[in-house]
């Protein structure tokens, strides 16, 4: 019998601890390894990410019988997953930057506060933790193994690209109609969440837009603090 998900629970705490520990410590096993091992690592993560993207569509549409409109890879975490996979294959810095800012913000929040009806070990809970952990693992590998990092100017570049993506996503949502609501452009998400206090759509975007920029600043904050302290060492 499946148990309803509770944010404050031992099972969820252990799950988050395991995910974060693996994301942080597993890439360290590949520091200073030869190129053959690093290639295997890159390709393995890419295959796992892309495989999950396909299986996730199957899970939503065929296993849970939800509308296909909600299962297209157009969520912010989907873009982050594809971006980090693209970076691992090509080394493109802009792809890393996008996955860094929105992957840490989106996937990090998803692991801490899963959009799951049932608790561990339900399929939807495990899929949420596994899929978002893969995104963060790819980012962690880029930072720890390949020494990538963002810079202050990247905040504005990524926010600019994100802004340019809003109109086409709004059009896609408009033509798909409900329940499609990618990036919550047409309406706020249901239930109690951080967007609950915001005004109703479309005025919620007047607040959500600057909040998104603040999120990017928050994600970059550890690097900002570290860089400020560096000259004093």
XYZ file of N, CA and C in Angstrom:
699
model
N 0.839 -1.199 0.000
C 0.000 0.000 0.000
C 0.875 1.252 0.000
N 0.633 2.168 -0.936
C 1.446 3.368 -1.050
C 1.062 4.377 0.023
N 2.076 4.989 0.600
C 1.885 5.940 1.691
C 1.962 7.358 1.130
N 1.062 8.256 1.538
C 1.130 9.649 1.074
C 2.465 10.290 1.451
N 2.982 11.108 0.555
C 4.271 11.756 0.805
C 4.152 12.815 1.885
N 5.105 12.803 2.810
C 5.201 13.835 3.840
C 6.586 14.453 3.775
N 6.608 15.777 3.685
C 7.889 16.471 3.552
C 8.778 16.232 4.764
N 8.179 16.245 5.940
C 8.938 15.997 7.171
C 8.779 14.531 7.553
N 9.764 13.733 7.155
C 9.736 12.299 7.466
C 11.152 11.746 7.427
N 11.376 10.672 8.159
C 12.697 10.037 8.208
C 13.090 9.524 6.825
N 12.124 8.898 6.131
C 12.420 8.324 4.807
C 12.897 9.400 3.828
N 12.217 10.535 3.834
C 12.599 11.602 2.912
C 13.949 12.200 3.305
N 14.184 12.371 4.596
C 15.464 12.906 5.056
C 16.613 12.005 4.620
N 16.453 10.706 4.791
C 17.499 9.754 4.401
C 17.700 9.788 2.891
N 16.598 9.855 2.140
C 16.684 9.910 0.684
C 17.472 11.126 0.215
N 17.161 12.284 0.771
C 17.867 13.510 0.405
C 19.345 13.411 0.777
N 19.632 12.873 1.952
C 21.017 12.738 2.398
C 21.811 11.829 1.463
N 21.199 10.725 1.042
C 21.871 9.789 0.126
C 22.125 10.459 -1.225
N 21.119 11.149 -1.747
C 21.258 11.823 -3.043
C 22.375 12.858 -3.010
N 22.355 13.719 -2.002
C 23.348 14.786 -1.906
C 24.748 14.215 -1.707
N 24.868 13.196 -0.879
C 26.175 12.580 -0.634
C 26.755 12.000 -1.923
N 25.906 11.315 -2.693
C 26.380 10.728 -3.950
C 26.781 11.819 -4.939
N 25.971 12.869 -5.026
C 26.244 13.972 -5.948
C 27.565 14.657 -5.610
N 27.849 14.813 -4.340
C 29.044 15.534 -3.898
C 30.300 14.667 -3.947
N 30.192 13.410 -3.521
C 31.396 12.601 -3.326
C 31.742 11.680 -4.498
N 30.759 11.218 -5.258
C 31.068 10.312 -6.365
C 32.010 10.938 -7.397
N 31.794 12.191 -7.838
C 32.710 12.773 -8.829
C 34.157 12.841 -8.359
N 34.390 12.888 -7.066
C 35.757 12.979 -6.550
C 36.569 11.722 -6.857
N 35.878 10.625 -7.118
C 36.574 9.393 -7.485
C 37.254 9.505 -8.845
N 36.837 10.501 -9.641
C 37.365 10.629 -11.006
C 38.316 11.804 -11.173
N 38.683 12.450 -10.073
C 39.645 13.542 -10.167
C 41.011 13.005 -10.602
N 41.608 13.669 -11.592
C 42.947 13.321 -12.089
C 43.007 11.948 -12.748
N 41.866 11.440 -13.231
C 41.869 10.181 -13.962
C 42.243 10.423 -15.423
N 42.617 9.358 -16.126
C 43.007 9.503 -17.521
C 41.794 9.771 -18.399
N 42.045 10.215 -19.611
C 40.984 10.653 -20.517
C 40.002 9.536 -20.844
N 40.474 8.307 -20.921
C 39.588 7.184 -21.241
C 38.514 7.018 -20.164
N 38.926 7.105 -18.896
C 37.967 6.965 -17.797
C 37.005 8.160 -17.765
N 37.526 9.341 -18.069
C 36.670 10.535 -18.071
C 35.650 10.478 -19.208
N 36.056 9.944 -20.344
C 35.124 9.786 -21.456
C 34.008 8.814 -21.086
N 34.387 7.725 -20.424
C 33.380 6.756 -19.969
C 32.413 7.400 -18.999
N 32.943 8.234 -18.103
C 32.093 8.936 -17.136
C 31.125 9.868 -17.848
N 31.618 10.664 -18.787
C 30.769 11.617 -19.507
C 29.663 10.899 -20.261
N 30.041 9.898 -21.028
C 29.067 9.182 -21.847
C 28.040 8.459 -20.972
N 28.481 7.894 -19.870
C 27.566 7.165 -18.977
C 26.494 8.091 -18.421
N 26.901 9.273 -17.973
C 25.929 10.227 -17.414
C 24.967 10.699 -18.488
N 25.483 10.971 -19.686
C 24.631 11.408 -20.796
C 23.595 10.343 -21.131
N 24.023 9.096 -21.223
C 23.105 7.997 -21.534
C 22.035 7.863 -20.452
N 22.444 7.964 -19.198
C 21.482 7.865 -18.099
C 20.468 8.999 -18.142
N 20.926 10.210 -18.430
C 20.027 11.365 -18.494
C 19.032 11.216 -19.638
N 19.522 10.889 -20.819
C 18.639 10.782 -21.980
C 17.675 9.606 -21.846
N 18.161 8.517 -21.274
C 17.284 7.368 -21.049
C 16.165 7.721 -20.088
N 16.513 8.457 -19.048
C 15.485 8.854 -18.086
C 14.455 9.780 -18.727
N 14.886 10.683 -19.598
C 13.949 11.583 -20.267
C 12.896 10.790 -21.045
N 13.325 9.726 -21.696
C 12.391 8.887 -22.458
C 11.472 8.115 -21.511
N 12.060 7.513 -20.481
C 11.268 6.722 -19.536
C 10.303 7.594 -18.744
N 10.682 8.832 -18.508
C 9.800 9.719 -17.750
C 8.523 10.018 -18.532
N 8.657 10.181 -19.848
C 7.471 10.378 -20.688
C 6.565 9.150 -20.614
N 7.170 7.966 -20.684
C 6.403 6.718 -20.568
C 5.702 6.644 -19.222
N 6.424 7.009 -18.151
C 5.853 6.956 -16.800
C 4.617 7.842 -16.684
N 4.741 9.073 -17.155
C 3.644 10.041 -17.009
C 2.434 9.627 -17.839
N 2.673 9.271 -19.111
C 1.569 9.046 -20.049
C 0.976 7.652 -19.912
N 1.813 6.634 -19.833
C 1.321 5.265 -19.887
C 1.178 4.619 -18.510
N 2.046 4.966 -17.580
C 1.968 4.349 -16.264
C 0.960 5.065 -15.371
N 1.008 6.400 -15.394
C 0.106 7.188 -14.554
C -1.111 7.699 -15.314
N -1.126 7.482 -16.630
C -2.270 7.866 -17.461
C -2.581 9.367 -17.378
N -1.533 10.186 -17.291
C -1.702 11.636 -17.318
C -1.641 12.130 -18.761
N -2.169 13.318 -19.049
C -2.167 13.842 -20.422
C -0.749 14.014 -20.971
N -0.568 13.672 -22.229
C 0.749 13.789 -22.848
C 1.220 15.241 -22.901
N 0.287 16.163 -22.848
C 0.647 17.585 -22.895
C 1.548 17.989 -21.730
N 1.414 17.281 -20.617
C 2.194 17.632 -19.430
C 3.540 16.915 -19.385
N 3.788 16.014 -20.335
C 4.981 15.156 -20.277
C 6.046 15.530 -21.295
N 5.830 16.593 -22.057
C 6.835 17.007 -23.027
C 8.073 17.544 -22.302
N 9.257 17.371 -22.875
C 10.492 17.814 -22.195
C 10.688 19.322 -22.293
N 9.746 20.065 -21.734
C 9.770 21.523 -21.795
C 9.840 22.171 -20.420
N 9.913 21.348 -19.380
C 10.080 21.897 -18.043
C 11.497 22.461 -17.902
N 11.674 23.349 -16.960
C 12.984 23.958 -16.756
C 14.041 22.910 -16.433
N 13.652 21.892 -15.675
C 14.604 20.824 -15.355
C 14.947 19.988 -16.587
N 14.009 19.875 -17.533
C 14.308 19.171 -18.784
C 15.374 19.921 -19.577
N 15.225 21.239 -19.663
C 16.236 22.050 -20.344
C 17.583 21.937 -19.636
N 17.556 21.900 -18.300
C 18.797 21.758 -17.546
C 19.444 20.403 -17.795
N 18.622 19.358 -17.866
C 19.136 18.011 -18.120
C 19.777 17.926 -19.504
N 19.091 18.460 -20.507
C 19.621 18.430 -21.871
C 20.868 19.295 -21.974
N 20.884 20.413 -21.242
C 22.040 21.310 -21.275
C 23.281 20.653 -20.685
N 23.139 19.995 -19.527
C 24.316 19.376 -18.920
C 24.766 18.173 -19.740
N 23.824 17.470 -20.364
C 24.208 16.368 -21.257
C 24.974 16.917 -22.455
N 24.487 18.032 -23.000
C 25.179 18.664 -24.118
C 26.564 19.138 -23.737
N 26.691 19.682 -22.528
C 28.014 20.128 -22.075
C 28.982 18.948 -21.964
N 28.530 17.850 -21.383
C 29.406 16.694 -21.189
C 29.873 16.118 -22.518
N 29.070 16.294 -23.570
C 29.458 15.794 -24.887
C 30.334 16.776 -25.649
N 30.086 18.083 -25.466
C 30.751 19.087 -26.302
C 31.706 20.004 -25.542
N 31.520 20.129 -24.234
C 32.333 21.064 -23.468
C 31.898 22.509 -23.619
N 30.703 22.735 -24.192
C 30.214 24.101 -24.406
C 29.931 24.784 -23.071
N 30.610 25.912 -22.827
C 30.494 26.603 -21.534
C 29.104 27.173 -21.289
N 28.428 27.654 -22.330
C 27.097 28.220 -22.155
C 26.092 27.158 -21.719
N 26.267 25.949 -22.216
C 25.392 24.854 -21.789
C 25.614 24.538 -20.311
N 26.882 24.587 -19.884
C 27.157 24.392 -18.458
C 26.514 25.491 -17.630
N 26.650 26.741 -18.084
C 26.102 27.865 -17.316
C 24.599 27.735 -17.123
N 23.894 27.370 -18.192
C 22.440 27.231 -18.082
C 22.084 26.135 -17.095
N 22.753 24.988 -17.219
C 22.450 23.869 -16.321
C 22.855 24.195 -14.888
N 23.934 24.955 -14.724
C 24.382 25.309 -13.379
C 23.316 26.129 -12.654
N 22.891 27.223 -13.272
C 21.954 28.117 -12.594
C 20.571 27.492 -12.419
N 20.000 27.011 -13.512
C 18.633 26.500 -13.422
C 18.586 25.056 -12.952
N 19.668 24.302 -13.176
C 19.704 22.932 -12.681
C 19.791 22.884 -11.169
N 20.687 23.692 -10.605
C 20.821 23.715 -9.147
C 19.547 24.251 -8.513
N 18.996 25.315 -9.095
C 17.771 25.899 -8.536
C 16.592 24.947 -8.667
N 16.364 24.432 -9.875
C 15.193 23.593 -10.123
C 15.319 22.185 -9.580
N 16.406 21.494 -9.953
C 16.582 20.111 -9.513
C 16.837 20.045 -8.009
N 17.566 21.039 -7.489
C 17.812 21.074 -6.055
C 16.513 21.194 -5.273
N 15.646 22.104 -5.719
C 14.355 22.268 -5.057
C 13.494 21.018 -5.202
N 13.579 20.372 -6.381
C 12.762 19.179 -6.629
C 13.168 18.023 -5.724
N 14.457 17.896 -5.423
C 14.901 16.837 -4.521
C 14.466 17.114 -3.090
N 14.563 18.382 -2.689
C 14.183 18.741 -1.321
C 12.673 18.703 -1.115
N 11.933 19.181 -2.132
C 10.463 19.234 -2.029
C 9.853 18.559 -3.257
N 9.843 17.256 -3.314
C 9.363 16.527 -4.503
C 7.892 16.801 -4.801
N 7.604 16.885 -6.096
C 6.213 16.987 -6.537
C 5.666 15.571 -6.685
N 5.564 14.902 -5.551
C 5.189 13.489 -5.525
C 3.996 13.288 -4.604
N 3.041 12.511 -5.073
C 1.849 12.239 -4.264
C 2.160 11.209 -3.184
N 2.965 10.207 -3.552
C 3.259 9.116 -2.623
C 4.713 9.150 -2.191
N 4.968 8.570 -1.039
C 6.298 8.585 -0.440
C 7.144 7.418 -0.943
N 8.391 7.376 -0.497
C 9.291 6.257 -0.757
C 8.626 4.957 -0.295
N 8.666 3.877 -1.106
C 9.409 3.707 -2.356
C 8.512 3.736 -3.598
N 7.578 4.653 -3.680
C 6.677 4.718 -4.830
C 7.459 5.091 -6.090
N 6.902 4.750 -7.246
C 7.564 5.014 -8.526
C 7.752 6.508 -8.753
N 6.718 7.305 -8.460
C 6.833 8.734 -8.726
C 7.871 9.389 -7.828
N 7.976 8.949 -6.579
C 8.979 9.506 -5.669
C 10.391 9.124 -6.115
N 10.600 7.840 -6.399
C 11.927 7.381 -6.819
C 12.351 8.024 -8.136
N 11.405 8.160 -9.071
C 11.717 8.786 -10.354
C 12.110 10.243 -10.157
N 11.409 10.936 -9.274
C 11.732 12.341 -8.996
C 13.142 12.482 -8.433
N 13.465 11.673 -7.446
C 14.779 11.771 -6.808
C 15.898 11.347 -7.760
N 15.654 10.298 -8.505
C 16.674 9.780 -9.429
C 16.930 10.756 -10.583
N 15.861 11.199 -11.232
C 16.016 12.071 -12.395
C 16.683 13.385 -12.065
N 16.284 14.015 -10.970
C 16.867 15.301 -10.603
C 18.283 15.143 -10.042
N 18.547 14.003 -9.427
C 19.911 13.738 -8.959
C 20.877 13.604 -10.128
N 20.411 13.041 -11.235
C 21.269 12.923 -12.417
C 21.697 14.298 -12.929
N 20.774 15.252 -12.916
C 21.112 16.616 -13.350
C 22.205 17.196 -12.464
N 21.999 17.092 -11.161
C 22.966 17.649 -10.216
C 24.285 16.889 -10.248
N 24.233 15.593 -10.528
C 25.466 14.814 -10.655
C 26.281 15.313 -11.843
N 25.607 15.555 -12.960
C 26.313 16.079 -14.130
C 26.959 17.425 -13.848
N 26.251 18.295 -13.146
C 26.799 19.603 -12.782
C 27.980 19.434 -11.833
N 27.842 18.537 -10.875
C 28.911 18.284 -9.911
C 30.163 17.759 -10.610
N 29.983 16.865 -11.565
C 31.116 16.343 -12.334
C 31.804 17.477 -13.097
N 31.017 18.362 -13.688
C 31.595 19.484 -14.433
C 32.437 20.372 -13.520
N 31.954 20.603 -12.308
C 32.651 21.487 -11.375
C 33.878 20.805 -10.763
N 33.702 19.590 -10.270
C 34.766 18.913 -9.526
C 35.811 18.292 -10.443
N 35.367 17.630 -11.499
C 36.288 16.896 -12.374
C 36.857 17.789 -13.475
N 35.986 18.591 -14.107
C 36.429 19.393 -15.244
C 36.678 20.859 -14.901
N 36.598 21.181 -13.604
C 36.980 22.508 -13.096
C 36.190 23.653 -13.717
N 34.948 23.416 -14.051
C 34.106 24.497 -14.583
C 33.556 25.337 -13.426
N 33.224 26.583 -13.748
C 32.592 27.459 -12.779
C 31.943 28.628 -13.519
N 30.916 29.216 -12.938
C 30.298 30.397 -13.545
C 30.985 31.671 -13.054
N 30.696 32.780 -13.754
C 31.181 34.095 -13.354
C 30.009 35.067 -13.300
N 30.243 36.237 -12.694
C 29.142 37.169 -12.477
C 28.420 37.525 -13.771
N 29.166 37.727 -14.845
C 28.537 38.115 -16.111
C 27.607 37.026 -16.637
N 27.863 35.775 -16.242
C 27.031 34.666 -16.708
C 25.611 34.750 -16.156
N 25.452 35.400 -15.014
C 24.114 35.577 -14.451
C 23.231 36.334 -15.441
N 23.759 37.409 -16.004
C 22.986 38.249 -16.913
C 22.791 37.569 -18.268
N 23.807 36.814 -18.701
C 23.685 36.093 -19.974
C 22.587 35.039 -19.885
N 22.602 34.245 -18.827
C 21.604 33.183 -18.664
C 20.225 33.775 -18.441
N 20.144 34.862 -17.680
C 18.838 35.493 -17.472
C 18.313 36.061 -18.792
N 19.213 36.567 -19.622
C 18.803 37.057 -20.938
C 18.270 35.945 -21.820
N 18.992 34.808 -21.853
C 18.521 33.666 -22.637
C 17.188 33.141 -22.105
N 17.057 33.127 -20.794
C 15.800 32.671 -20.189
C 14.649 33.581 -20.604
N 14.910 34.882 -20.618
C 13.883 35.847 -21.026
C 13.462 35.622 -22.474
N 14.427 35.342 -23.338
C 14.116 35.101 -24.751
C 13.310 33.823 -24.957
N 13.428 32.893 -24.029
C 12.706 31.624 -24.139
C 11.248 31.745 -23.690
N 10.931 32.795 -22.951
C 9.576 32.932 -22.412
C 8.491 33.062 -23.484
N 8.644 33.948 -24.496
C 7.579 34.077 -25.500
C 7.249 32.787 -26.240
N 8.257 32.054 -26.783
C 7.894 30.797 -27.469
C 7.246 29.774 -26.540
N 7.674 29.736 -25.280
C 7.051 28.798 -24.334
C 5.620 29.216 -24.027
N 5.376 30.509 -23.970
C 4.006 30.980 -23.750
C 3.114 30.564 -24.921
N 3.639 30.704 -26.139
C 2.877 30.315 -27.326
C 2.591 28.815 -27.317
N 3.599 28.017 -26.949
C 3.414 26.564 -26.866
C 2.328 26.220 -25.855
N 2.395 26.841 -24.691
C 1.360 26.617 -23.669
C -0.021 27.007 -24.186
N -0.074 28.129 -24.890
C -1.360 28.643 -25.380
C -2.013 27.665 -26.353
N -1.208 27.132 -27.268
C -1.775 26.233 -28.278
C -2.033 24.828 -27.730
N -1.234 24.397 -26.760
C -1.480 23.086 -26.160
C -2.718 23.104 -25.268
N -2.978 24.273 -24.668
C -4.102 24.442 -23.744
C -3.878 23.627 -22.459
N -4.758 23.840 -21.499
C -4.668 23.134 -20.220
C -4.790 21.622 -20.452
N -4.050 20.848 -19.664
C -3.309 21.217 -18.459
C -1.850 21.611 -18.702
N -1.447 21.851 -19.940
C -0.080 22.290 -20.203
C 0.145 23.659 -19.558
N 1.210 23.757 -18.782
C 1.505 25.015 -18.092
C 3.001 25.091 -17.792
N 3.801 24.935 -18.849
C 5.244 24.909 -18.677
C 5.765 26.248 -18.178
N 6.659 26.147 -17.203
C 7.265 27.294 -16.515
C 6.208 28.123 -15.783
N 5.013 27.567 -15.600
C 3.913 28.239 -14.888
C 3.603 29.614 -15.482
N 3.630 29.672 -16.815
C 3.391 30.949 -17.485
C 1.908 31.295 -17.566
N 1.046 30.280 -17.676
C -0.382 30.546 -17.843
C -1.112 30.677 -16.517
N -0.633 29.968 -15.510
C -1.267 30.048 -14.194
C -0.308 29.532 -13.137
N -0.619 29.853 -11.897
C 0.206 29.393 -10.786
C -0.006 27.899 -10.573
N 0.970 27.212 -9.993
C 0.779 25.788 -9.695
C -0.261 25.609 -8.611
N -0.925 24.457 -8.631
C -1.937 24.157 -7.634
C -1.287 23.821 -6.295
N -2.078 23.919 -5.241
C -1.608 23.538 -3.911
C -0.833 24.642 -3.223
N -0.328 24.299 -2.040
C 0.452 25.246 -1.254
C 1.915 25.181 -1.655
N 2.469 26.284 -2.109
C 3.857 26.356 -2.542
C 4.317 27.798 -2.450
N 5.550 28.056 -2.853
C 6.117 29.396 -2.698
C 5.425 30.431 -3.579
N 4.643 29.987 -4.579
C 3.948 30.920 -5.454
C 2.520 31.215 -4.995
N 2.086 30.540 -3.954
C 0.721 30.732 -3.467
C 0.408 32.194 -3.124
N 1.313 32.937 -2.459
C 0.992 34.327 -2.099
C 0.943 35.291 -3.290
N 1.428 34.878 -4.448
C 1.477 35.778 -5.597
C 0.073 36.020 -6.156
N -0.122 37.156 -6.874
C -1.417 37.429 -7.498
C -1.768 36.367 -8.534
N -3.021 36.326 -8.919
C -3.446 35.359 -9.922
C -2.876 35.723 -11.290
N -2.797 34.701 -12.153
C -2.279 34.904 -13.515
C -3.164 35.911 -14.259
N -2.556 36.704 -15.156
C -1.141 36.701 -15.545
C -0.260 37.612 -14.703
N -0.836 38.236 -13.677
C -0.082 39.211 -12.897
C 0.980 38.564 -12.011
N 0.882 37.235 -11.833
C 1.907 36.563 -11.039
C 3.283 36.683 -11.669
N 3.326 36.861 -13.019
C 4.609 36.967 -13.706
C 5.340 38.258 -13.358
N 4.615 39.294 -12.972
C 5.252 40.556 -12.578
C 6.125 40.361 -11.346
N 5.784 39.375 -10.541
C 6.558 39.061 -9.347
C 7.528 37.915 -9.604
N 7.082 36.937 -10.384
C 7.897 35.748 -10.624
C 9.167 36.082 -11.408
N 9.074 37.053 -12.300
C 10.233 37.421 -13.137
C 11.400 37.940 -12.283
N 11.190 38.942 -11.425
C 12.308 39.378 -10.567
C 12.725 38.324 -9.547
N 11.773 37.499 -9.104
C 12.133 36.419 -8.183
C 13.117 35.464 -8.858
N 12.888 35.184 -10.142
C 13.779 34.289 -10.890
C 15.199 34.851 -10.925
N 15.318 36.160 -11.099
C 16.646 36.783 -11.119
C 17.313 36.660 -9.758
N 16.539 36.836 -8.701
C 17.076 36.688 -7.348
C 17.548 35.261 -7.097
N 16.862 34.291 -7.690
C 17.267 32.890 -7.555
C 18.644 32.674 -8.179
N 18.875 33.276 -9.341
C 20.185 33.162 -9.987
C 21.269 33.773 -9.107
N 20.973 34.917 -8.514
C 21.937 35.545 -7.606
C 22.237 34.641 -6.415
N 21.207 34.013 -5.898
C 21.377 33.134 -4.741
C 22.223 31.919 -5.091
N 21.997 31.352 -6.261
C 22.781 30.180 -6.685
C 24.252 30.553 -6.858
N 24.513 31.773 -7.339
C 25.895 32.213 -7.558
C 26.570 32.664 -6.266
N 25.809 32.940 -5.232
C 26.323 33.549 -4.001
C 27.565 32.859 -3.422
N 27.633 31.510 -3.361
C 28.848 30.885 -2.806
C 30.116 31.278 -3.566
N 30.034 31.388 -4.888
C 31.195 31.806 -5.665
C 31.537 33.270 -5.391
N 30.521 34.099 -5.241
C 30.749 35.514 -4.954
C 31.481 35.677 -3.627
N 31.037 34.964 -2.611
C 31.673 35.036 -1.296
C 33.100 34.505 -1.359
N 33.287 33.392 -2.057
C 34.609 32.794 -2.183
C 35.578 33.725 -2.906
N 35.110 34.353 -3.983
C 35.968 35.267 -4.745
C 36.328 36.504 -3.931
N 35.401 36.964 -3.113
C 35.661 38.139 -2.280
C 36.704 37.847 -1.205
N 36.714 36.610 -0.745
C 37.653 36.241 0.316
C 39.025 35.864 -0.223
N 39.078 35.456 -1.473
C 40.321 34.940 -2.055
C 41.508 35.884 -1.915
N 41.379 37.181 -2.221
C 42.545 38.073 -2.126
C 43.094 38.217 -0.718
N 42.286 37.888 0.307
C 42.708 38.040 1.689
C 43.421 36.818 2.238
N 43.486 35.774 1.411
C 44.138 34.544 1.900
C 45.651 34.695 1.871
